[in-house]
Coordinates of C-alpha atoms in Angstrom, one line a residue:
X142 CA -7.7 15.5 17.4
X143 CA -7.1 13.2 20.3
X144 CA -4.9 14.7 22.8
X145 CA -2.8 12.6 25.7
X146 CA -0.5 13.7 28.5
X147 CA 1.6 10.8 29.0
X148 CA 1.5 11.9 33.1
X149 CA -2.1 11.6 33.3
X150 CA -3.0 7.7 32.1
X151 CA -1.5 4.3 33.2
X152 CA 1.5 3.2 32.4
X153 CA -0.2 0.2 30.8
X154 CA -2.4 2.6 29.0
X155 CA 0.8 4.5 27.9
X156 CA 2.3 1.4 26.6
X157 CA -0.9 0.5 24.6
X158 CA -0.7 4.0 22.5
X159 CA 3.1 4.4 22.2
X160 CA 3.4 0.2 21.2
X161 CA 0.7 0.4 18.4
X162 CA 1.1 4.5 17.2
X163 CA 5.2 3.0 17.1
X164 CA 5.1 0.3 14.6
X165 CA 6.2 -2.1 12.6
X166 CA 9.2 -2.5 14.9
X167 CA 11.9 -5.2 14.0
X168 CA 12.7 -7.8 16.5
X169 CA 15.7 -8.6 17.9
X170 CA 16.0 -12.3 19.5
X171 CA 18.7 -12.1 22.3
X172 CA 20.8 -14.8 23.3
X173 CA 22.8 -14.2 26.4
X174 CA 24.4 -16.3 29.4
X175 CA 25.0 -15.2 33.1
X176 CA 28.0 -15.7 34.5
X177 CA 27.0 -19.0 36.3
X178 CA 26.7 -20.4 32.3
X179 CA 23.1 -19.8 32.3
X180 CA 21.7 -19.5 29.3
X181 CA 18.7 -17.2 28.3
X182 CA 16.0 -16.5 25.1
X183 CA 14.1 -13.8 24.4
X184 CA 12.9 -11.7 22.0
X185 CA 12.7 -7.7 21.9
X186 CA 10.7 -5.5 19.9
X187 CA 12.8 -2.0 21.3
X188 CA 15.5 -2.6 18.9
X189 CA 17.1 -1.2 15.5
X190 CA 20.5 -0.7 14.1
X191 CA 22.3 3.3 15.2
X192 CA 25.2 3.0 12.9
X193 CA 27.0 1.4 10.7
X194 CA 30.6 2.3 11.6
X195 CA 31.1 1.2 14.3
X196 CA 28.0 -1.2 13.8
X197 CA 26.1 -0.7 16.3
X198 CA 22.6 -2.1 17.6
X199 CA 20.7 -1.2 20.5
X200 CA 18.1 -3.0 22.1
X201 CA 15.9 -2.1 25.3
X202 CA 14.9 -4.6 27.9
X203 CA 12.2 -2.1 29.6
X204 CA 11.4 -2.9 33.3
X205 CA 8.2 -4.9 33.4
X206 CA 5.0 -2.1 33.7
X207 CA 3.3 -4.8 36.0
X208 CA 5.8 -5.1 39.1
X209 CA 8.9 -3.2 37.9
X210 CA 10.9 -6.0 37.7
X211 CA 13.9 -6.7 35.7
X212 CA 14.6 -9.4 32.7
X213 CA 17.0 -12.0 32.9
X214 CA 18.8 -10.7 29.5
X215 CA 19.3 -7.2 31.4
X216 CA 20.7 -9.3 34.4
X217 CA 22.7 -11.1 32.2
X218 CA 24.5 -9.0 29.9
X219 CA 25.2 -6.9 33.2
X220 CA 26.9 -9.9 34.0
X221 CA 28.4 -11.1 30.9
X222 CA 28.4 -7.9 28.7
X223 CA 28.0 -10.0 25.4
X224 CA 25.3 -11.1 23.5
X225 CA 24.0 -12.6 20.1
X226 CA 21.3 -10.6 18.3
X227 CA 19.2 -13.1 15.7
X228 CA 16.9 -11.6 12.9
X229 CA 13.5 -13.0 13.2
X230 CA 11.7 -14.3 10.0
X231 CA 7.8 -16.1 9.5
X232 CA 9.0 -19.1 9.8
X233 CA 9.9 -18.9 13.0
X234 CA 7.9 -16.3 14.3
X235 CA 5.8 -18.6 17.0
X236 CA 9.2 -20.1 18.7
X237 CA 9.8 -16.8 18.9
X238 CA 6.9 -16.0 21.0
X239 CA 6.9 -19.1 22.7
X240 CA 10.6 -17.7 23.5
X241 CA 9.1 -14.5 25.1
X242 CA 7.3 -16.8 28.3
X243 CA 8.9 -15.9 31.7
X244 CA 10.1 -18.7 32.5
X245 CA 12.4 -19.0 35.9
X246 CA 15.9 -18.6 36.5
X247 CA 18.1 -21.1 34.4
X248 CA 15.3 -22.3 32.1
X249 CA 17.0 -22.7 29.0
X250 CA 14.2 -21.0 26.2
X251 CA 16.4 -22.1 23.4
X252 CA 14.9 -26.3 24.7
X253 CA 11.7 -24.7 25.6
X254 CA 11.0 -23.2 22.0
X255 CA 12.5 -26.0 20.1
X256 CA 15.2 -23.2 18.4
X257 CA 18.8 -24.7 17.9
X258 CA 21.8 -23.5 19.9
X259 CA 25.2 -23.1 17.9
X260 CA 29.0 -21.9 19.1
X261 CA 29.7 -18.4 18.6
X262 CA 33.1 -17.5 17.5
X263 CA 33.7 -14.7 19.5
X264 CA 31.3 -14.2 22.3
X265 CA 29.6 -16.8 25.2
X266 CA 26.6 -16.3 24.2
X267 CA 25.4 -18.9 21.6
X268 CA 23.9 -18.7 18.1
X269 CA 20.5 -19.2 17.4
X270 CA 20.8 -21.7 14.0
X271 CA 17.2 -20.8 12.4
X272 CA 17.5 -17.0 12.4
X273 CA 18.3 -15.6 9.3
X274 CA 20.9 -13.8 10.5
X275 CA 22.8 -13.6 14.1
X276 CA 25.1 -10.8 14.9
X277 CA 27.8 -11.6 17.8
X278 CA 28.0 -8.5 19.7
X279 CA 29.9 -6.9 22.3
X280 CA 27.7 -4.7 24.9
X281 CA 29.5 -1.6 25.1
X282 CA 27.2 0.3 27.1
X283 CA 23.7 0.0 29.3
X284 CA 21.9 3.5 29.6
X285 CA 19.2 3.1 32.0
X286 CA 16.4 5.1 31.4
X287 CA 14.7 5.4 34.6
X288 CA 13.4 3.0 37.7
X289 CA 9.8 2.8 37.6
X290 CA 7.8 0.3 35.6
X291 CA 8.0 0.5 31.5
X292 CA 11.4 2.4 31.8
X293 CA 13.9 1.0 29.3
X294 CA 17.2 0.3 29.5
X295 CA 19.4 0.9 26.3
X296 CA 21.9 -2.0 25.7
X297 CA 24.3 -0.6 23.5
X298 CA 25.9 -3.4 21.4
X299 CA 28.7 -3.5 18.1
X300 CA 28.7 -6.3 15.8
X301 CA 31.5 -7.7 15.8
X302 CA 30.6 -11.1 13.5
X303 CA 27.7 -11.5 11.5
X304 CA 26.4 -15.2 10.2
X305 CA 24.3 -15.3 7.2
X306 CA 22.2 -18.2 6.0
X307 CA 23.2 -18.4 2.0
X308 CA 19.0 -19.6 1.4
X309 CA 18.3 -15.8 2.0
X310 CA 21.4 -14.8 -0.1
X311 CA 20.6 -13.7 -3.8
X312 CA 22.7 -14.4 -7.1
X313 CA 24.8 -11.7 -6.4
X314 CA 25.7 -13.0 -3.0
X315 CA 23.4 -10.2 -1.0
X316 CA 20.1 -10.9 1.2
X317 CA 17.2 -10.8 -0.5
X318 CA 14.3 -8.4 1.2
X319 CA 11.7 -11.1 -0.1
X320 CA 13.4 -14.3 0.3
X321 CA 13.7 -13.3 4.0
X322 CA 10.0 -13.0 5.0
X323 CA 10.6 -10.8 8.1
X324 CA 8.1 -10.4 11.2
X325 CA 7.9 -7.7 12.7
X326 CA 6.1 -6.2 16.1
X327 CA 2.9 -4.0 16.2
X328 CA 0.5 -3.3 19.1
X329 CA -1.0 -5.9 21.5
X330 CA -0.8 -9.3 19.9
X331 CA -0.1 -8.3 16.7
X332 CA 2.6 -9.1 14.4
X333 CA 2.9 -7.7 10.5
X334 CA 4.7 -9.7 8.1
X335 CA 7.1 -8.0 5.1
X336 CA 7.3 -11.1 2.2
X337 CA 6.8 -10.5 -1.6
X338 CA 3.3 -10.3 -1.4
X339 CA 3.2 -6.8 0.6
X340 CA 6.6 -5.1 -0.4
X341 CA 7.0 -2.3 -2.5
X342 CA 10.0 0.2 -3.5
X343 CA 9.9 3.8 -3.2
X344 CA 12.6 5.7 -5.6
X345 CA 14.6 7.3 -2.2
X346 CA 15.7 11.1 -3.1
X347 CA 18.9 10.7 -1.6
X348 CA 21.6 12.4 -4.6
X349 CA 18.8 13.7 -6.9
X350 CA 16.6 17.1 -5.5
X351 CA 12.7 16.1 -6.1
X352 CA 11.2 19.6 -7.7
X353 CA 8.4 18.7 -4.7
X354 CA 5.0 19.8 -3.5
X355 CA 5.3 23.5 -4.2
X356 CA 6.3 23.1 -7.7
X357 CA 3.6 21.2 -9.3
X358 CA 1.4 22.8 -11.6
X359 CA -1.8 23.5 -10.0
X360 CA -4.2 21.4 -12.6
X361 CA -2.0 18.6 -10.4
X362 CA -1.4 19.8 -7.1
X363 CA -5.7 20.1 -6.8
X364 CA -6.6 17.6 -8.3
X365 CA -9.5 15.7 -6.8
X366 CA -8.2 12.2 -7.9
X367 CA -4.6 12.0 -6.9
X368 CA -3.6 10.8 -3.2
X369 CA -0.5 12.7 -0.9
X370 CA 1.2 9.4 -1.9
X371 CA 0.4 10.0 -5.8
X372 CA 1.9 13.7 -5.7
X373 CA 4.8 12.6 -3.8
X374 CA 5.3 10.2 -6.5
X375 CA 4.8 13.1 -9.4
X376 CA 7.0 15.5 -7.1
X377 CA 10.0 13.4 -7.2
X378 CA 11.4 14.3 -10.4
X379 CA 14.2 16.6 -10.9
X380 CA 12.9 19.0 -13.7
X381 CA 8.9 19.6 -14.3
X382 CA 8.1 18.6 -17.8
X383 CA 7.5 21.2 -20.1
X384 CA 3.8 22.2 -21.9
X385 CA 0.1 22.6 -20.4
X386 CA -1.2 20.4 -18.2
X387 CA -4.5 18.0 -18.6
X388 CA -6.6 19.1 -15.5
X389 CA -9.8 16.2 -16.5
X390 CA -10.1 13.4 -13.9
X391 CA -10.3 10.6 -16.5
X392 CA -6.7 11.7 -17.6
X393 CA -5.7 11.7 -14.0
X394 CA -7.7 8.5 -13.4
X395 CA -5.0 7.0 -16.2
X396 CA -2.0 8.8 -14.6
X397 CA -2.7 7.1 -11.2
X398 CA -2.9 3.7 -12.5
X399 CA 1.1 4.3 -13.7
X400 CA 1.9 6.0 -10.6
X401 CA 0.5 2.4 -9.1
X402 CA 2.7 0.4 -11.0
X403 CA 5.9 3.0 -10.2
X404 CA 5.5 4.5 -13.5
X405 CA 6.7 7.7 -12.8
X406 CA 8.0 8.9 -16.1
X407 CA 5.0 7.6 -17.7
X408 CA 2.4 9.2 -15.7
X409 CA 4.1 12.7 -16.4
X410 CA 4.1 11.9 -20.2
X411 CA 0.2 11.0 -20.0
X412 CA -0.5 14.5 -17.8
X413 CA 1.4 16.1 -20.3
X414 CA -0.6 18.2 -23.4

């Protein structure tokens, strides 16, 4: 195995390892204003949600690695601690980039992507009308993480309105995970993209108790056909089916085919004498 000492490379080659080994990550497009009425653009791939109540979001505007500089949206919501957070979806996802250019101080990225600025209700920052979703947020909070190149800087935000799009709404008045088509960031110039085509479900384990690894019978647990994946899968129950278990590959072949379509039950009843 590979070992690394983050002291010991670049920063840029730091960045490379921790950017692509840390991925997908979602992106958060920031909208904010100085306190001149300036209004700035840009995307950031150092965000998720931290809680729910309060709701909370945190994205990082890290100090460039290149020349340590700062970002206008850190300058910004220093100045104006507000700021709305948009959702960024496929359809959108090469504004979005376009959104990313450094452009100079009081170039307004929202004309130089082509995205459409809305009022906010609540905050000066404005809405980004394309984006699936915006959140207007209050900054409550701006943890800087150090002073040197790559260092982040943790804005700390709470929702305080969200603005949904009903086309990614569902009949029961929800968003829909593949109606939404989300982007998200990897390493280097690459992007991943979450639509019907790629998503699966995996049954979570959150109020039943999976019997799990150590449990399964051992014509299972070493059997030369089923993946970690599979035996998670066949793990996840909450009581071992009773009887002897097949142990030959072509039964197991026929048990991973169910556990392929989320056949879970089935797959047990098939390994099952």
């Amino acid at each position: 195995m590979k070992t690394v000492t983050p002291s010991e490379i670049t920063p840029v080659q730091l960045q490379l390892i921790m950017q692509t080994a840390v991925s997908p990550r979602p992106i958060a497009l920031a909208s904010t204003i100085d306190k001149e009425g300036n209004i700035n653009l840009s995307p950031f791939s150092f965000f998720n949600m931290f809680s729910t109540v309060p709701p909370i979001l945190i994205f990082s505007p890290s100090r460039r690695v290149r020349d340590n500089t700062t970002k206008h949206s850190l300058e910004n919501v220093m100045e104006v601690p507000e700021v709305v957070i948009g959702t960024v979806n496929f359809p959108i996802v090469q504004q979005i980039s376009l959104a990313s250019t450094e452009y100079e101080l009081g170039v307004n990225e929202f004309i130089k992507s082509g995205l459409t600025m809305k009022d906010a209700d609540l905050v000066k920052p404005k809405l980004i009308k394309e984006c699936p979703v915006n959140f207007e947020c209050k900054v409550l909070e701006i943890k800087h993480l150090g002073d040197q190149g790559g260092a982040g800087n943790l804005v700390i935000c709470e929702v305080q309105k969200i603005h949904i799009k009903e086309e990614y709404l569902d009949e029961n008045g929800n968003l829909d995970q593949a109606k939404l088509d989300m982007v998200a960031r990897l390493g280097g110039n690459w992007y991943s993209r979450n639509n019907e085509n790629n998503l699966f479900e995996v049954p979570k384990p959150v109020v039943t108790k999976g019997i799990g690894f150590d449990l399964l019978p051992k014509e299972i647990k070493y059997s030369k056909i089923f993946t970690g994946n599979d035996l998670g899968m066949l793990a996840n129950v909450e009581v071992l089916p009773a009887g002897t278990y097949h142990s030959e590959e072509t039964v197991h072949h026929d048990a991973q085919k169910l556990l392929l379509e989320n056949k879970i039950e089935e797959a047990w009843k098939v390994l099952v004498k």
